[in-house]
Amino acid sequence: MALDTQPMETVTVSQDRSDRLTLIFSAFLSGLAFVLPISIALSNVMWGGALLMGLGLWARNKFRVNWTGVELPWILLLVSGIVAAAGADNPARAIRSLRGEILVAIFLLAAHGVGDGWKQLRLFSSGAIIAAVWGLVQKGVGLEGPLSIPWLGRLICLKSGRSPGFYSHPITFAEMLLLAGALILGLGLAGRMRRWVPALAAVSAAALLSQTRGVWLGMGFLLMAWTVLRWDRRVAQVLSILVITLGLVFVLSSDLRHRVASISDTKTDVSNRIRMGLWEKSVESIRNRPVIGVGPGHFRVKGADLRYSGEYEPQRVWTETHNVYLQVAVERGFVGLGLFILFLASVGRLLWSAARVQPALWGLFFGFLGLMAAGMTESWYNDSEILMCLFFLVGTAWRLSHTPTNEVT
């Protein structure tokens, strides 16, 4: 009997430790889901803690990994980034600019994580709703910075009349709301979220008041694609409501009317003219370095050098092309752009397959399409907040489509 007691006690202690790691891992993932739309600092704490717990669990399980189909495109994209960085003027800065390749760790954590995945998606939605409501409050208060108390100004002030939520920029805020709104719509239509109609209304209103035109177009594109590809009458109704709302806003609000009208204004609208100048400089850069590009983080153009708006903030240095595809082509060349498109295709395929298994995830697939459309005017792949949100949602979608019981041990 004495020989049998010690092995039994050893197994029991190991199982208890594993259970504790599982619970803590699940808690970190749930916390990450909630804070992603609210705070990048807290998000970093949460995914860092989840990484430690996940590594502990995977070590105990001898690193059993299920492949998702995204890993090889990601590795190829990483290699292209390293090659482009090696050929850059400042390789160290280029390596530090490889945000996307590093933050894929969040995708892996979510995909191989533990806990109730549906609950985690609802927690993300709750965080987005809180951020959306705060964005509406900011617009209602109508304060413009700066304030004598900097942190308070960052929290409550508008940015050029636009709501930034808890983020530092209205564009980042709006892109997060694009993903969140599509997620809420998918969960609501599938009966996995209560009171989704007012939640969707709040998120959509906040995205509207962020005055981010690329996201407006992305919202319209995702709803049209959803209506056509899935022939969903309820989504068509949401699209109709959005169109009617935009029409009313166009009539009643002079600020938003001007913003909507400016979408096609390439003669006088400063924002559009800046983009045109940046796109022209991007094409010039690609012609000079077509194969591997100038290196991540090495697109730098002075405002004075822009052909269409050189008089606007002439000393400002622009580091974003305001087109995610041009951004990748400039920084990594056509090789990197091809691998980036391959990576996006693998993510889209994953979400399509997941939605066919779990129909509540159609919102994430079409939200991803909307983000692709918004990328025509915004370089979201260089935005850590958006990448963290996207990778978490995609990883959770894969887990839900492969663990119907929502339990991973």
PDB file of N, CA, C and O in Angstrom, residues 272-332:
ATOM      1  N   ASN A 272      -9.225  64.279 -48.276  1.00  0.00           N
ATOM      2  CA  ASN A 272      -9.121  63.525 -49.522  1.00  0.00           C
ATOM      3  C   ASN A 272      -7.852  63.889 -50.292  1.00  0.00           C
ATOM      4  O   ASN A 272      -7.190  63.021 -50.871  1.00  0.00           O
ATOM      5  N   ARG A 273      -7.531  65.168 -50.296  1.00  0.00           N
ATOM      6  CA  ARG A 273      -6.346  65.598 -51.034  1.00  0.00           C
ATOM      7  C   ARG A 273      -5.060  65.087 -50.382  1.00  0.00           C
ATOM      8  O   ARG A 273      -4.080  64.779 -51.078  1.00  0.00           O
ATOM      9  N   ILE A 274      -5.066  64.987 -49.062  1.00  0.00           N
ATOM     10  CA  ILE A 274      -3.913  64.392 -48.376  1.00  0.00           C
ATOM     11  C   ILE A 274      -3.759  62.935 -48.798  1.00  0.00           C
ATOM     12  O   ILE A 274      -2.651  62.473 -49.112  1.00  0.00           O
ATOM     13  N   ARG A 275      -4.871  62.207 -48.824  1.00  0.00           N
ATOM     14  CA  ARG A 275      -4.813  60.803 -49.235  1.00  0.00           C
ATOM     15  C   ARG A 275      -4.299  60.668 -50.665  1.00  0.00           C
ATOM     16  O   ARG A 275      -3.484  59.791 -50.968  1.00  0.00           O
ATOM     17  N   MET A 276      -4.783  61.524 -51.544  1.00  0.00           N
ATOM     18  CA  MET A 276      -4.315  61.464 -52.927  1.00  0.00           C
ATOM     19  C   MET A 276      -2.808  61.690 -53.009  1.00  0.00           C
ATOM     20  O   MET A 276      -2.101  61.008 -53.763  1.00  0.00           O
ATOM     21  N   GLY A 277      -2.308  62.628 -52.220  1.00  0.00           N
ATOM     22  CA  GLY A 277      -0.879  62.879 -52.200  1.00  0.00           C
ATOM     23  C   GLY A 277      -0.100  61.696 -51.638  1.00  0.00           C
ATOM     24  O   GLY A 277       0.956  61.322 -52.166  1.00  0.00           O
ATOM     25  N   LEU A 278      -0.623  61.087 -50.569  1.00  0.00           N
ATOM     26  CA  LEU A 278       0.037  59.935 -49.970  1.00  0.00           C
ATOM     27  C   LEU A 278       0.031  58.743 -50.921  1.00  0.00           C
ATOM     28  O   LEU A 278       1.021  57.996 -51.000  1.00  0.00           O
ATOM     29  N   TRP A 279      -1.068  58.562 -51.642  1.00  0.00           N
ATOM     30  CA  TRP A 279      -1.129  57.445 -52.593  1.00  0.00           C
ATOM     31  C   TRP A 279      -0.131  57.656 -53.735  1.00  0.00           C
ATOM     32  O   TRP A 279       0.496  56.709 -54.201  1.00  0.00           O
ATOM     33  N   GLU A 280      -0.003  58.899 -54.172  1.00  0.00           N
ATOM     34  CA  GLU A 280       0.970  59.194 -55.225  1.00  0.00           C
ATOM     35  C   GLU A 280       2.383  58.882 -54.752  1.00  0.00           C
ATOM     36  O   GLU A 280       3.175  58.249 -55.473  1.00  0.00           O
ATOM     37  N   LYS A 281       2.725  59.307 -53.534  1.00  0.00           N
ATOM     38  CA  LYS A 281       4.050  59.024 -52.980  1.00  0.00           C
ATOM     39  C   LYS A 281       4.258  57.521 -52.774  1.00  0.00           C
ATOM     40  O   LYS A 281       5.380  57.012 -52.921  1.00  0.00           O
ATOM     41  N   SER A 282       3.175  56.822 -52.431  1.00  0.00           N
ATOM     42  CA  SER A 282       3.266  55.370 -52.256  1.00  0.00           C
ATOM     43  C   SER A 282       3.641  54.691 -53.562  1.00  0.00           C
ATOM     44  O   SER A 282       4.503  53.804 -53.596  1.00  0.00           O
ATOM     45  N   VAL A 283       2.985  55.096 -54.631  1.00  0.00           N
ATOM     46  CA  VAL A 283       3.277  54.510 -55.945  1.00  0.00           C
ATOM     47  C   VAL A 283       4.724  54.798 -56.351  1.00  0.00           C
ATOM     48  O   VAL A 283       5.424  53.922 -56.878  1.00  0.00           O
ATOM     49  N   GLU A 284       5.202  55.994 -56.077  1.00  0.00           N
ATOM     50  CA  GLU A 284       6.596  56.330 -56.378  1.00  0.00           C
ATOM     51  C   GLU A 284       7.547  55.426 -55.603  1.00  0.00           C
ATOM     52  O   GLU A 284       8.553  54.936 -56.148  1.00  0.00           O
ATOM     53  N   SER A 285       7.248  55.221 -54.337  1.00  0.00           N
ATOM     54  CA  SER A 285       8.100  54.374 -53.504  1.00  0.00           C
ATOM     55  C   SER A 285       8.105  52.933 -54.007  1.00  0.00           C
ATOM     56  O   SER A 285       9.157  52.283 -54.030  1.00  0.00           O
ATOM     57  N   ILE A 286       6.936  52.429 -54.410  1.00  0.00           N
ATOM     58  CA  ILE A 286       6.853  51.059 -54.914  1.00  0.00           C
ATOM     59  C   ILE A 286       7.654  50.912 -56.193  1.00  0.00           C
ATOM     60  O   ILE A 286       8.341  49.898 -56.416  1.00  0.00           O
ATOM     61  N   ARG A 287       7.619  51.912 -57.050  1.00  0.00           N
ATOM     62  CA  ARG A 287       8.403  51.859 -58.286  1.00  0.00           C
ATOM     63  C   ARG A 287       9.896  51.804 -57.996  1.00  0.00           C
ATOM     64  O   ARG A 287      10.661  51.136 -58.708  1.00  0.00           O
ATOM     65  N   ASN A 288      10.335  52.482 -56.943  1.00  0.00           N
ATOM     66  CA  ASN A 288      11.755  52.499 -56.595  1.00  0.00           C
ATOM     67  C   ASN A 288      12.201  51.211 -55.916  1.00  0.00           C
ATOM     68  O   ASN A 288      13.341  50.772 -56.099  1.00  0.00           O
ATOM     69  N   ARG A 289      11.321  50.612 -55.107  1.00  0.00           N
ATOM     70  CA  ARG A 289      11.665  49.369 -54.384  1.00  0.00           C
ATOM     71  C   ARG A 289      10.527  48.369 -54.553  1.00  0.00           C
ATOM     72  O   ARG A 289       9.776  48.107 -53.609  1.00  0.00           O
ATOM     73  N   PRO A 290      10.355  47.778 -55.742  1.00  0.00           N
ATOM     74  CA  PRO A 290       9.162  46.970 -56.003  1.00  0.00           C
ATOM     75  C   PRO A 290       9.176  45.578 -55.388  1.00  0.00           C
ATOM     76  O   PRO A 290       8.112  44.993 -55.175  1.00  0.00           O
ATOM     77  N   VAL A 291      10.336  45.027 -55.109  1.00  0.00           N
ATOM     78  CA  VAL A 291      10.402  43.618 -54.712  1.00  0.00           C
ATOM     79  C   VAL A 291      10.181  43.438 -53.208  1.00  0.00           C
ATOM     80  O   VAL A 291       9.254  42.734 -52.773  1.00  0.00           O
ATOM     81  N   ILE A 292      11.037  44.069 -52.394  1.00  0.00           N
ATOM     82  CA  ILE A 292      10.917  43.886 -50.941  1.00  0.00           C
ATOM     83  C   ILE A 292      10.542  45.170 -50.216  1.00  0.00           C
ATOM     84  O   ILE A 292      10.381  45.170 -48.988  1.00  0.00           O
ATOM     85  N   GLY A 293      10.374  46.282 -50.925  1.00  0.00           N
ATOM     86  CA  GLY A 293       9.922  47.508 -50.297  1.00  0.00           C
ATOM     87  C   GLY A 293      10.998  48.225 -49.508  1.00  0.00           C
ATOM     88  O   GLY A 293      12.164  47.814 -49.465  1.00  0.00           O
ATOM     89  N   VAL A 294      10.564  49.296 -48.830  1.00  0.00           N
ATOM     90  CA  VAL A 294      11.498  50.129 -48.076  1.00  0.00           C
ATOM     91  C   VAL A 294      11.722  49.618 -46.668  1.00  0.00           C
ATOM     92  O   VAL A 294      12.598  50.096 -45.954  1.00  0.00           O
ATOM     93  N   GLY A 295      10.912  48.655 -46.237  1.00  0.00           N
ATOM     94  CA  GLY A 295      11.033  48.120 -44.892  1.00  0.00           C
ATOM     95  C   GLY A 295       9.892  48.570 -43.997  1.00  0.00           C
ATOM     96  O   GLY A 295       9.410  49.706 -44.126  1.00  0.00           O
ATOM     97  N   PRO A 296       9.414  47.718 -43.099  1.00  0.00           N
ATOM     98  CA  PRO A 296       8.333  48.090 -42.179  1.00  0.00           C
ATOM     99  C   PRO A 296       8.682  49.348 -41.385  1.00  0.00           C
ATOM    100  O   PRO A 296       9.810  49.512 -40.913  1.00  0.00           O
ATOM    101  N   GLY A 297       7.720  50.259 -41.268  1.00  0.00           N
ATOM    102  CA  GLY A 297       7.919  51.481 -40.511  1.00  0.00           C
ATOM    103  C   GLY A 297       8.773  52.517 -41.201  1.00  0.00           C
ATOM    104  O   GLY A 297       9.177  53.501 -40.574  1.00  0.00           O
ATOM    105  N   HIS A 298       9.039  52.352 -42.498  1.00  0.00           N
ATOM    106  CA  HIS A 298       9.942  53.268 -43.205  1.00  0.00           C
ATOM    107  C   HIS A 298       9.244  54.139 -44.243  1.00  0.00           C
ATOM    108  O   HIS A 298       9.918  54.792 -45.038  1.00  0.00           O
ATOM    109  N   PHE A 299       7.931  54.145 -44.244  1.00  0.00           N
ATOM    110  CA  PHE A 299       7.225  55.102 -45.108  1.00  0.00           C
ATOM    111  C   PHE A 299       7.137  56.419 -44.351  1.00  0.00           C
ATOM    112  O   PHE A 299       6.464  56.527 -43.330  1.00  0.00           O
ATOM    113  N   ARG A 300       7.825  57.427 -44.832  1.00  0.00           N
ATOM    114  CA  ARG A 300       7.863  58.721 -44.159  1.00  0.00           C
ATOM    115  C   ARG A 300       7.839  59.819 -45.220  1.00  0.00           C
ATOM    116  O   ARG A 300       8.753  59.915 -46.050  1.00  0.00           O
ATOM    117  N   VAL A 301       6.780  60.638 -45.185  1.00  0.00           N
ATOM    118  CA  VAL A 301       6.613  61.705 -46.175  1.00  0.00           C
ATOM    119  C   VAL A 301       6.247  62.990 -45.451  1.00  0.00           C
ATOM    120  O   VAL A 301       5.317  63.017 -44.628  1.00  0.00           O
ATOM    121  N   LYS A 302       6.969  64.069 -45.752  1.00  0.00           N
ATOM    122  CA  LYS A 302       6.636  65.371 -45.175  1.00  0.00           C
ATOM    123  C   LYS A 302       5.415  65.964 -45.861  1.00  0.00           C
ATOM    124  O   LYS A 302       5.231  65.820 -47.070  1.00  0.00           O
ATOM    125  N   GLY A 303       4.602  66.660 -45.069  1.00  0.00           N
ATOM    126  CA  GLY A 303       3.422  67.301 -45.625  1.00  0.00           C
ATOM    127  C   GLY A 303       3.755  68.259 -46.749  1.00  0.00           C
ATOM    128  O   GLY A 303       3.007  68.372 -47.730  1.00  0.00           O
ATOM    129  N   ALA A 304       4.877  68.933 -46.649  1.00  0.00           N
ATOM    130  CA  ALA A 304       5.278  69.893 -47.674  1.00  0.00           C
ATOM    131  C   ALA A 304       5.564  69.212 -49.010  1.00  0.00           C
ATOM    132  O   ALA A 304       5.530  69.865 -50.063  1.00  0.00           O
ATOM    133  N   ASP A 305       5.849  67.906 -48.994  1.00  0.00           N
ATOM    134  CA  ASP A 305       6.181  67.182 -50.219  1.00  0.00           C
ATOM    135  C   ASP A 305       4.964  66.583 -50.909  1.00  0.00           C
ATOM    136  O   ASP A 305       5.099  65.973 -51.975  1.00  0.00           O
ATOM    137  N   LEU A 306       3.777  66.744 -50.302  1.00  0.00           N
ATOM    138  CA  LEU A 306       2.569  66.198 -50.910  1.00  0.00           C
ATOM    139  C   LEU A 306       2.099  67.118 -52.036  1.00  0.00           C
ATOM    140  O   LEU A 306       1.937  68.323 -51.845  1.00  0.00           O
ATOM    141  N   ARG A 307       1.843  66.541 -53.171  1.00  0.00           N
ATOM    142  CA  ARG A 307       1.486  67.323 -54.345  1.00  0.00           C
ATOM    143  C   ARG A 307       0.154  68.055 -54.180  1.00  0.00           C
ATOM    144  O   ARG A 307       0.004  69.204 -54.601  1.00  0.00           O
ATOM    145  N   TYR A 308      -0.821  67.412 -53.553  1.00  0.00           N
ATOM    146  CA  TYR A 308      -2.175  67.962 -53.542  1.00  0.00           C
ATOM    147  C   TYR A 308      -2.473  68.832 -52.330  1.00  0.00           C
ATOM    148  O   TYR A 308      -3.432  69.584 -52.334  1.00  0.00           O
ATOM    149  N   SER A 309      -1.709  68.698 -51.258  1.00  0.00           N
ATOM    150  CA  SER A 309      -2.034  69.467 -50.044  1.00  0.00           C
ATOM    151  C   SER A 309      -0.774  69.842 -49.289  1.00  0.00           C
ATOM    152  O   SER A 309      -0.714  69.738 -48.072  1.00  0.00           O
ATOM    153  N   GLY A 310       0.250  70.267 -50.012  1.00  0.00           N
ATOM    154  CA  GLY A 310       1.513  70.596 -49.378  1.00  0.00           C
ATOM    155  C   GLY A 310       1.434  71.769 -48.418  1.00  0.00           C
ATOM    156  O   GLY A 310       2.254  71.910 -47.521  1.00  0.00           O
ATOM    157  N   GLU A 311       0.402  72.583 -48.581  1.00  0.00           N
ATOM    158  CA  GLU A 311       0.266  73.747 -47.698  1.00  0.00           C
ATOM    159  C   GLU A 311      -0.349  73.386 -46.357  1.00  0.00           C
ATOM    160  O   GLU A 311      -0.321  74.182 -45.423  1.00  0.00           O
ATOM    161  N   TYR A 312      -0.897  72.161 -46.234  1.00  0.00           N
ATOM    162  CA  TYR A 312      -1.556  71.755 -44.992  1.00  0.00           C
ATOM    163  C   TYR A 312      -0.537  71.034 -44.101  1.00  0.00           C
ATOM    164  O   TYR A 312       0.013  70.000 -44.465  1.00  0.00           O
ATOM    165  N   GLU A 313      -0.261  71.582 -42.922  1.00  0.00           N
ATOM    166  CA  GLU A 313       0.708  71.014 -41.981  1.00  0.00           C
ATOM    167  C   GLU A 313       1.993  70.599 -42.706  1.00  0.00           C
ATOM    168  O   GLU A 313       2.362  69.415 -42.741  1.00  0.00           O
ATOM    169  N   PRO A 314       2.711  71.543 -43.305  1.00  0.00           N
ATOM    170  CA  PRO A 314       3.876  71.194 -44.136  1.00  0.00           C
ATOM    171  C   PRO A 314       4.990  70.482 -43.389  1.00  0.00           C
ATOM    172  O   PRO A 314       5.762  69.739 -43.993  1.00  0.00           O
ATOM    173  N   GLN A 315       5.111  70.694 -42.067  1.00  0.00           N
ATOM    174  CA  GLN A 315       6.187  70.063 -41.304  1.00  0.00           C
ATOM    175  C   GLN A 315       5.811  68.687 -40.761  1.00  0.00           C
ATOM    176  O   GLN A 315       6.673  67.977 -40.232  1.00  0.00           O
ATOM    177  N   ARG A 316       4.554  68.317 -40.899  1.00  0.00           N
ATOM    178  CA  ARG A 316       4.123  67.024 -40.376  1.00  0.00           C
ATOM    179  C   ARG A 316       4.722  65.893 -41.209  1.00  0.00           C
ATOM    180  O   ARG A 316       4.792  65.966 -42.442  1.00  0.00           O
ATOM    181  N   VAL A 317       5.145  64.816 -40.532  1.00  0.00           N
ATOM    182  CA  VAL A 317       5.679  63.647 -41.218  1.00  0.00           C
ATOM    183  C   VAL A 317       4.625  62.548 -41.198  1.00  0.00           C
ATOM    184  O   VAL A 317       4.215  62.082 -40.133  1.00  0.00           O
ATOM    185  N   TRP A 318       4.179  62.150 -42.384  1.00  0.00           N
ATOM    186  CA  TRP A 318       3.163  61.110 -42.512  1.00  0.00           C
ATOM    187  C   TRP A 318       3.832  59.743 -42.597  1.00  0.00           C
ATOM    188  O   TRP A 318       4.761  59.543 -43.375  1.00  0.00           O
ATOM    189  N   THR A 319       3.356  58.807 -41.770  1.00  0.00           N
ATOM    190  CA  THR A 319       3.898  57.446 -41.784  1.00  0.00           C
ATOM    191  C   THR A 319       2.879  56.422 -42.257  1.00  0.00           C
ATOM    192  O   THR A 319       3.205  55.240 -42.365  1.00  0.00           O
ATOM    193  N   GLU A 320       1.652  56.856 -42.522  1.00  0.00           N
ATOM    194  CA  GLU A 320       0.589  55.964 -42.985  1.00  0.00           C
ATOM    195  C   GLU A 320       0.180  56.356 -44.402  1.00  0.00           C
ATOM    196  O   GLU A 320      -0.006  57.543 -44.698  1.00  0.00           O
ATOM    197  N   THR A 321       0.014  55.360 -45.260  1.00  0.00           N
ATOM    198  CA  THR A 321      -0.416  55.628 -46.628  1.00  0.00           C
ATOM    199  C   THR A 321      -1.922  55.824 -46.730  1.00  0.00           C
ATOM    200  O   THR A 321      -2.425  56.253 -47.755  1.00  0.00           O
ATOM    201  N   HIS A 322      -2.657  55.503 -45.672  1.00  0.00           N
ATOM    202  CA  HIS A 322      -4.124  55.526 -45.667  1.00  0.00           C
ATOM    203  C   HIS A 322      -4.706  54.577 -46.716  1.00  0.00           C
ATOM    204  O   HIS A 322      -5.743  54.840 -47.320  1.00  0.00           O
ATOM    205  N   ASN A 323      -4.023  53.460 -46.894  1.00  0.00           N
ATOM    206  CA  ASN A 323      -4.528  52.337 -47.680  1.00  0.00           C
ATOM    207  C   ASN A 323      -3.712  51.127 -47.239  1.00  0.00           C
ATOM    208  O   ASN A 323      -2.494  51.104 -47.432  1.00  0.00           O
ATOM    209  N   VAL A 324      -4.379  50.144 -46.652  1.00  0.00           N
ATOM    210  CA  VAL A 324      -3.646  49.043 -46.037  1.00  0.00           C
ATOM    211  C   VAL A 324      -2.855  48.248 -47.074  1.00  0.00           C
ATOM    212  O   VAL A 324      -1.760  47.741 -46.793  1.00  0.00           O
ATOM    213  N   TYR A 325      -3.367  48.146 -48.290  1.00  0.00           N
ATOM    214  CA  TYR A 325      -2.695  47.363 -49.326  1.00  0.00           C
ATOM    215  C   TYR A 325      -1.478  48.107 -49.874  1.00  0.00           C
ATOM    216  O   TYR A 325      -0.418  47.504 -50.101  1.00  0.00           O
ATOM    217  N   LEU A 326      -1.623  49.424 -50.072  1.00  0.00           N
ATOM    218  CA  LEU A 326      -0.475  50.227 -50.462  1.00  0.00           C
ATOM    219  C   LEU A 326       0.583  50.234 -49.362  1.00  0.00           C
ATOM    220  O   LEU A 326       1.793  50.208 -49.646  1.00  0.00           O
ATOM    221  N   GLN A 327       0.140  50.289 -48.103  1.00  0.00           N
ATOM    222  CA  GLN A 327       1.076  50.308 -46.979  1.00  0.00           C
ATOM    223  C   GLN A 327       1.974  49.075 -47.011  1.00  0.00           C
ATOM    224  O   GLN A 327       3.197  49.168 -46.865  1.00  0.00           O
ATOM    225  N   VAL A 328       1.359  47.919 -47.199  1.00  0.00           N
ATOM    226  CA  VAL A 328       2.126  46.675 -47.230  1.00  0.00           C
ATOM    227  C   VAL A 328       3.033  46.644 -48.458  1.00  0.00           C
ATOM    228  O   VAL A 328       4.198  46.233 -48.376  1.00  0.00           O
ATOM    229  N   ALA A 329       2.526  47.082 -49.608  1.00  0.00           N
ATOM    230  CA  ALA A 329       3.335  47.073 -50.822  1.00  0.00           C
ATOM    231  C   ALA A 329       4.536  48.011 -50.698  1.00  0.00           C
ATOM    232  O   ALA A 329       5.638  47.685 -51.143  1.00  0.00           O
ATOM    233  N   VAL A 330       4.330  49.188 -50.100  1.00  0.00           N
ATOM    234  CA  VAL A 330       5.435  50.129 -49.912  1.00  0.00           C
ATOM    235  C   VAL A 330       6.485  49.539 -48.980  1.00  0.00           C
ATOM    236  O   VAL A 330       7.688  49.601 -49.260  1.00  0.00           O
ATOM    237  N   GLU A 331       6.041  48.964 -47.866  1.00  0.00           N
ATOM    238  CA  GLU A 331       6.976  48.514 -46.843  1.00  0.00           C
ATOM    239  C   GLU A 331       7.598  47.161 -47.140  1.00  0.00           C
ATOM    240  O   GLU A 331       8.716  46.876 -46.697  1.00  0.00           O
ATOM    241  N   ARG A 332       6.885  46.286 -47.907  1.00  0.00           N
ATOM    242  CA  ARG A 332       7.383  44.917 -48.116  1.00  0.00           C
ATOM    243  C   ARG A 332       7.439  44.512 -49.584  1.00  0.00           C
ATOM    244  O   ARG A 332       7.772  43.362 -49.878  1.00  0.00           O
TER     245      ARG A 332
END
